[in-house]
PDB file of C-alpha atoms in Angstrom:
ATOM      1  CA  MET R   1      30.714 -15.254  48.601  1.00  0.00           C
ATOM      2  CA  SER R   2      26.994 -16.578  47.808  1.00  0.00           C
ATOM      3  CA  ASP R   3      24.329 -13.856  47.025  1.00  0.00           C
ATOM      4  CA  ASP R   4      22.592 -14.365  50.686  1.00  0.00           C
ATOM      5  CA  THR R   5      25.548 -13.579  52.170  1.00  0.00           C
ATOM      6  CA  ALA R   6      26.249 -10.502  49.822  1.00  0.00           C
ATOM      7  CA  VAL R   7      22.971  -9.008  51.097  1.00  0.00           C
ATOM      8  CA  SER R   8      23.460  -9.628  54.668  1.00  0.00           C
ATOM      9  CA  ASN R   9      26.785  -7.792  54.973  1.00  0.00           C
ATOM     10  CA  ALA R  10      24.970  -4.855  52.934  1.00  0.00           C
ATOM     11  CA  PRO R  11      24.678  -1.389  55.315  1.00  0.00           C
ATOM     12  CA  ARG R  12      21.173  -1.227  56.284  1.00  0.00           C
ATOM     13  CA  ARG R  13      19.276   1.707  55.128  1.00  0.00           C
ATOM     14  CA  LYS R  14      17.494   3.343  58.300  1.00  0.00           C
ATOM     15  CA  ARG R  15      13.750   3.241  57.137  1.00  0.00           C
ATOM     16  CA  THR R  16      11.136   6.421  56.814  1.00  0.00           C
ATOM     17  CA  ASP R  17      10.014   6.618  60.567  1.00  0.00           C
ATOM     18  CA  ALA R  18      13.340   6.106  61.314  1.00  0.00           C
ATOM     19  CA  ARG R  19      14.644   8.761  59.735  1.00  0.00           C
ATOM     20  CA  ARG R  20      12.210  10.700  60.575  1.00  0.00           C
ATOM     21  CA  ASN R  21      12.397  10.223  64.063  1.00  0.00           C
ATOM     22  CA  VAL R  22      16.543  11.366  63.728  1.00  0.00           C
ATOM     23  CA  GLU R  23      15.249  14.667  61.639  1.00  0.00           C
ATOM     24  CA  SER R  24      12.952  15.295  65.035  1.00  0.00           C
ATOM     25  CA  LEU R  25      15.321  14.731  67.429  1.00  0.00           C
ATOM     26  CA  LEU R  26      18.149  16.890  65.882  1.00  0.00           C
ATOM     27  CA  ASP R  27      15.291  19.663  65.735  1.00  0.00           C
ATOM     28  CA  ALA R  28      14.382  19.527  68.657  1.00  0.00           C
ATOM     29  CA  ALA R  29      17.698  18.924  70.473  1.00  0.00           C
ATOM     30  CA  LYS R  30      18.473  21.805  68.607  1.00  0.00           C
ATOM     31  CA  THR R  31      15.974  23.658  70.044  1.00  0.00           C
ATOM     32  CA  VAL R  32      16.115  22.557  73.123  1.00  0.00           C
ATOM     33  CA  PHE R  33      20.158  23.100  73.906  1.00  0.00           C
ATOM     34  CA  ALA R  34      20.165  26.947  72.661  1.00  0.00           C
ATOM     35  CA  THR R  35      17.063  27.492  75.840  1.00  0.00           C
ATOM     36  CA  SER R  36      17.857  25.462  78.323  1.00  0.00           C
ATOM     37  CA  GLY R  37      22.010  24.291  77.736  1.00  0.00           C
ATOM     38  CA  VAL R  38      23.190  20.750  76.456  1.00  0.00           C
ATOM     39  CA  ASP R  39      22.204  19.607  79.618  1.00  0.00           C
ATOM     40  CA  ALA R  40      18.899  20.095  79.479  1.00  0.00           C
ATOM     41  CA  PRO R  41      16.278  16.685  80.365  1.00  0.00           C
ATOM     42  CA  ALA R  42      15.906  14.244  78.426  1.00  0.00           C
ATOM     43  CA  LYS R  43      12.653  14.726  77.978  1.00  0.00           C
ATOM     44  CA  GLU R  44      12.486  18.135  77.101  1.00  0.00           C
ATOM     45  CA  ILE R  45      13.743  17.031  74.020  1.00  0.00           C
ATOM     46  CA  THR R  46      11.657  13.698  72.865  1.00  0.00           C
ATOM     47  CA  ASP R  47       8.530  15.807  73.769  1.00  0.00           C
ATOM     48  CA  LEU R  48       9.581  18.976  71.451  1.00  0.00           C
ATOM     49  CA  ALA R  49      10.195  15.257  69.074  1.00  0.00           C
ATOM     50  CA  GLY R  50       7.518  13.945  69.639  1.00  0.00           C
ATOM     51  CA  VAL R  51       8.667  10.597  69.899  1.00  0.00           C
ATOM     52  CA  GLY R  52       9.171   8.133  73.367  1.00  0.00           C
ATOM     53  CA  VAL R  53      12.491   8.491  75.519  1.00  0.00           C
ATOM     54  CA  GLY R  54      13.609   4.827  73.775  1.00  0.00           C
ATOM     55  CA  THR R  55      13.999   6.151  70.971  1.00  0.00           C
ATOM     56  CA  LEU R  56      16.463   8.552  71.915  1.00  0.00           C
ATOM     57  CA  TYR R  57      18.581   6.085  73.481  1.00  0.00           C
ATOM     58  CA  ARG R  58      18.163   4.017  70.094  1.00  0.00           C
ATOM     59  CA  HIS R  59      19.140   6.827  67.519  1.00  0.00           C
ATOM     60  CA  PHE R  60      21.819   7.994  70.245  1.00  0.00           C
ATOM     61  CA  PRO R  61      23.293   6.042  73.486  1.00  0.00           C
ATOM     62  CA  GLN R  62      25.112   8.608  74.627  1.00  0.00           C
ATOM     63  CA  ARG R  63      23.585  12.441  74.706  1.00  0.00           C
ATOM     64  CA  ALA R  64      27.635  12.546  73.962  1.00  0.00           C
ATOM     65  CA  HIS R  65      26.434  11.122  70.766  1.00  0.00           C
ATOM     66  CA  LEU R  66      23.265  13.958  69.918  1.00  0.00           C
ATOM     67  CA  ILE R  67      25.218  16.490  71.252  1.00  0.00           C
ATOM     68  CA  LYS R  68      28.169  15.852  68.315  1.00  0.00           C
ATOM     69  CA  ALA R  69      25.556  14.844  65.526  1.00  0.00           C
ATOM     70  CA  VAL R  70      23.644  18.813  66.171  1.00  0.00           C
ATOM     71  CA  LEU R  71      26.648  20.658  65.428  1.00  0.00           C
ATOM     72  CA  GLU R  72      27.705  17.711  62.701  1.00  0.00           C
ATOM     73  CA  ARG R  73      24.196  19.363  61.141  1.00  0.00           C
ATOM     74  CA  GLU R  74      24.509  22.940  62.000  1.00  0.00           C
ATOM     75  CA  ILE R  75      28.424  23.062  61.262  1.00  0.00           C
ATOM     76  CA  ASP R  76      26.976  20.934  57.344  1.00  0.00           C
ATOM     77  CA  ALA R  77      24.187  23.966  56.957  1.00  0.00           C
ATOM     78  CA  CYS R  78      26.634  26.587  57.682  1.00  0.00           C
ATOM     79  CA  ALA R  79      29.353  25.381  55.294  1.00  0.00           C
ATOM     80  CA  ASP R  80      26.306  24.733  52.702  1.00  0.00           C
ATOM     81  CA  ALA R  81      25.249  28.763  53.599  1.00  0.00           C
ATOM     82  CA  ALA R  82      28.594  29.740  51.923  1.00  0.00           C
ATOM     83  CA  PRO R  83      28.127  29.236  48.361  1.00  0.00           C
ATOM     84  CA  VAL R  84      24.250  30.277  48.832  1.00  0.00           C
ATOM     85  CA  LEU R  85      25.698  33.943  49.634  1.00  0.00           C
ATOM     86  CA  ALA R  86      28.261  33.776  47.360  1.00  0.00           C
ATOM     87  CA  ALA R  87      25.506  33.989  44.720  1.00  0.00           C
ATOM     88  CA  ALA R  88      23.708  36.286  45.851  1.00  0.00           C
ATOM     89  CA  HIS R  89      26.148  39.126  46.921  1.00  0.00           C
ATOM     90  CA  PRO R  90      29.004  40.964  45.991  1.00  0.00           C
ATOM     91  CA  PRO R  91      31.553  38.932  47.569  1.00  0.00           C
ATOM     92  CA  GLY R  92      33.503  42.004  50.247  1.00  0.00           C
ATOM     93  CA  VAL R  93      28.642  41.010  51.486  1.00  0.00           C
ATOM     94  CA  ALA R  94      28.698  37.428  51.003  1.00  0.00           C
ATOM     95  CA  LEU R  95      31.965  37.650  53.161  1.00  0.00           C
ATOM     96  CA  VAL R  96      30.413  39.609  55.895  1.00  0.00           C
ATOM     97  CA  LYS R  97      26.690  38.298  55.745  1.00  0.00           C
ATOM     98  CA  TRP R  98      28.150  33.778  56.540  1.00  0.00           C
ATOM     99  CA  LEU R  99      30.463  35.561  59.107  1.00  0.00           C
ATOM    100  CA  ASP R 100      27.675  36.523  60.606  1.00  0.00           C
ATOM    101  CA  ARG R 101      25.680  33.463  60.743  1.00  0.00           C
ATOM    102  CA  LEU R 102      29.115  32.108  61.732  1.00  0.00           C
ATOM    103  CA  ALA R 103      28.850  34.206  64.549  1.00  0.00           C
ATOM    104  CA  THR R 104      25.130  33.612  65.597  1.00  0.00           C
ATOM    105  CA  PHE R 105      26.095  29.506  65.351  1.00  0.00           C
ATOM    106  CA  VAL R 106      28.460  29.847  68.112  1.00  0.00           C
ATOM    107  CA  ALA R 107      26.940  32.325  70.698  1.00  0.00           C
ATOM    108  CA  THR R 108      23.839  29.993  70.415  1.00  0.00           C
ATOM    109  CA  LYS R 109      25.701  26.957  71.976  1.00  0.00           C
ATOM    110  CA  ARG R 110      24.664  26.874  75.849  1.00  0.00           C
ATOM    111  CA  GLY R 111      27.327  24.570  77.303  1.00  0.00           C
ATOM    112  CA  PHE R 112      28.640  23.007  74.360  1.00  0.00           C
ATOM    113  CA  ALA R 113      32.241  24.711  75.431  1.00  0.00           C
ATOM    114  CA  THR R 114      32.684  22.751  78.251  1.00  0.00           C
ATOM    115  CA  ALA R 115      30.492  18.812  76.861  1.00  0.00           C
ATOM    116  CA  LEU R 116      33.293  19.315  74.290  1.00  0.00           C
ATOM    117  CA  HIS R 117      36.973  20.176  76.669  1.00  0.00           C
ATOM    118  CA  SER R 118      34.987  17.228  78.765  1.00  0.00           C
ATOM    119  CA  GLY R 119      37.156  14.872  77.559  1.00  0.00           C
ATOM    120  CA  ASP R 120      34.611  12.320  76.333  1.00  0.00           C
ATOM    121  CA  PRO R 121      36.395  10.201  73.288  1.00  0.00           C
ATOM    122  CA  ALA R 122      32.703  11.370  71.200  1.00  0.00           C
ATOM    123  CA  PHE R 123      34.440  14.227  70.278  1.00  0.00           C
ATOM    124  CA  ASP R 124      37.225  13.653  69.332  1.00  0.00           C
ATOM    125  CA  GLY R 125      37.829  14.943  65.702  1.00  0.00           C
ATOM    126  CA  LEU R 126      35.287  17.480  66.273  1.00  0.00           C
ATOM    127  CA  SER R 127      37.244  20.481  66.338  1.00  0.00           C
ATOM    128  CA  ALA R 128      38.703  18.838  63.069  1.00  0.00           C
ATOM    129  CA  TYR R 129      35.592  17.766  61.081  1.00  0.00           C
ATOM    130  CA  LEU R 130      34.110  21.620  61.670  1.00  0.00           C
ATOM    131  CA  LEU R 131      37.778  23.199  60.134  1.00  0.00           C
ATOM    132  CA  GLU R 132      37.031  20.218  57.183  1.00  0.00           C
ATOM    133  CA  LYS R 133      33.381  21.980  56.272  1.00  0.00           C
ATOM    134  CA  LEU R 134      34.349  26.025  57.556  1.00  0.00           C
ATOM    135  CA  GLY R 135      37.933  26.650  56.482  1.00  0.00           C
ATOM    136  CA  PRO R 136      37.392  25.791  53.042  1.00  0.00           C
ATOM    137  CA  ALA R 137      33.707  27.117  53.177  1.00  0.00           C
ATOM    138  CA  LEU R 138      35.158  30.264  54.343  1.00  0.00           C
ATOM    139  CA  GLY R 139      38.752  30.274  52.225  1.00  0.00           C
ATOM    140  CA  GLY R 140      36.670  30.572  49.061  1.00  0.00           C
ATOM    141  CA  LEU R 141      34.733  33.900  50.291  1.00  0.00           C
ATOM    142  CA  LEU R 142      37.602  35.304  51.409  1.00  0.00           C
ATOM    143  CA  ASP R 143      39.927  34.590  48.146  1.00  0.00           C
ATOM    144  CA  THR R 144      36.799  35.972  46.539  1.00  0.00           C
ATOM    145  CA  ALA R 145      37.009  38.929  48.485  1.00  0.00           C
ATOM    146  CA  THR R 146      40.023  39.645  48.244  1.00  0.00           C
ATOM    147  CA  ALA R 147      40.598  39.066  45.051  1.00  0.00           C
ATOM    148  CA  ALA R 148      37.312  41.817  44.597  1.00  0.00           C
ATOM    149  CA  GLY R 149      39.712  44.455  46.328  1.00  0.00           C
ATOM    150  CA  GLU R 150      37.303  43.929  49.218  1.00  0.00           C
ATOM    151  CA  VAL R 151      39.365  42.501  52.261  1.00  0.00           C
ATOM    152  CA  ARG R 152      43.064  42.527  53.229  1.00  0.00           C
ATOM    153  CA  ALA R 153      45.068  40.300  51.495  1.00  0.00           C
ATOM    154  CA  ALA R 154      46.517  37.716  54.019  1.00  0.00           C
ATOM    155  CA  VAL R 155      43.410  36.577  56.285  1.00  0.00           C
ATOM    156  CA  SER R 156      44.045  32.543  57.096  1.00  0.00           C
ATOM    157  CA  PRO R 157      40.307  30.921  57.570  1.00  0.00           C
ATOM    158  CA  LYS R 158      41.749  29.662  60.276  1.00  0.00           C
ATOM    159  CA  ASP R 159      43.076  32.442  61.714  1.00  0.00           C
ATOM    160  CA  LEU R 160      39.333  34.706  61.665  1.00  0.00           C
ATOM    161  CA  LEU R 161      37.603  30.488  62.600  1.00  0.00           C
ATOM    162  CA  TYR R 162      39.492  30.872  65.709  1.00  0.00           C
ATOM    163  CA  ALA R 163      38.882  34.436  65.732  1.00  0.00           C
ATOM    164  CA  VAL R 164      35.135  34.897  65.683  1.00  0.00           C
ATOM    165  CA  ALA R 165      35.301  31.888  68.275  1.00  0.00           C
ATOM    166  CA  LYS R 166      36.280  33.413  70.779  1.00  0.00           C
ATOM    167  CA  LEU R 167      34.706  36.729  69.965  1.00  0.00           C
ATOM    168  CA  CYS R 168      31.239  34.562  70.773  1.00  0.00           C
ATOM    169  CA  ALA R 169      31.527  32.283  72.738  1.00  0.00           C
ATOM    170  CA  PRO R 170      28.833  32.622  75.016  1.00  0.00           C
ATOM    171  CA  LEU R 171      29.635  34.648  78.743  1.00  0.00           C
ATOM    172  CA  PRO R 172      26.996  34.740  81.474  1.00  0.00           C
ATOM    173  CA  ASP R 173      26.613  38.574  82.117  1.00  0.00           C
ATOM    174  CA  GLU R 174      26.545  39.499  78.127  1.00  0.00           C
ATOM    175  CA  ALA R 175      23.829  41.548  76.037  1.00  0.00           C
ATOM    176  CA  PRO R 176      22.769  39.014  73.610  1.00  0.00           C
ATOM    177  CA  ASP R 177      24.143  40.293  70.401  1.00  0.00           C
ATOM    178  CA  TYR R 178      27.477  40.642  72.261  1.00  0.00           C
ATOM    179  CA  GLY R 179      28.885  38.486  69.832  1.00  0.00           C
ATOM    180  CA  ARG R 180      27.719  39.073  66.872  1.00  0.00           C
ATOM    181  CA  ARG R 181      28.087  43.261  66.975  1.00  0.00           C
ATOM    182  CA  MET R 182      32.071  42.006  67.513  1.00  0.00           C
ATOM    183  CA  VAL R 183      32.367  39.939  64.686  1.00  0.00           C
ATOM    184  CA  ALA R 184      31.058  43.069  62.533  1.00  0.00           C
ATOM    185  CA  LEU R 185      33.443  45.222  64.082  1.00  0.00           C
ATOM    186  CA  LEU R 186      35.799  41.795  62.827  1.00  0.00           C
ATOM    187  CA  ALA R 187      35.164  41.900  59.444  1.00  0.00           C
ATOM    188  CA  GLU R 188      35.345  45.937  59.518  1.00  0.00           C
ATOM    189  CA  GLY R 189      38.862  45.572  59.844  1.00  0.00           C
ATOM    190  CA  LEU R 190      39.243  43.275  57.532  1.00  0.00           C
ATOM    191  CA  ARG R 191      37.905  45.621  54.502  1.00  0.00           C
ATOM    192  CA  THR R 192      40.687  47.272  52.160  1.00  0.00           C
ATOM    193  CA  GLY R 193      40.082  51.234  51.994  1.00  0.00           C
ATOM    194  CA  PRO R 194      38.935  54.060  54.244  1.00  0.00           C
TER     195      PRO R 194
END
């Protein structure tokens, strides 16, 4: 194999402006999806991002690709928050703060559940990705809080993730903080002692 062939087969790095455009689109999509839902017009997203519609479709050919990218980015941020909270707070407090963050993440996803259950193959593997990222993050917080005697033992990270998701799923006529209040109640039930 020649050096020319090796270079041509190497994955190309995105240009700086292309990476910046993707970040702007993801930031804008997150904001627009939170306020207008996942079916908001593409123009609303591109206007907020300061890019053209062609740029959106160059990076995200289908709406499902953009939705998935926004979700993966937010899942990563939620997972990354666990060790930061663990370092800054006592174990039980870190766990409750992380659950509150997770509740906010779930509650602000207007229309995401419908999109995710649409059967679109773009979403294949997203549930596994969520469990792969958030399961260990929550598991670490739970283990530390359990070892400190602050929460009861035998709580499964997967069960707790599903409970938060169900408690916080957006409903049409609920108060905006309903999910967070329900998660606070759930977290109180996890505590040991009076």
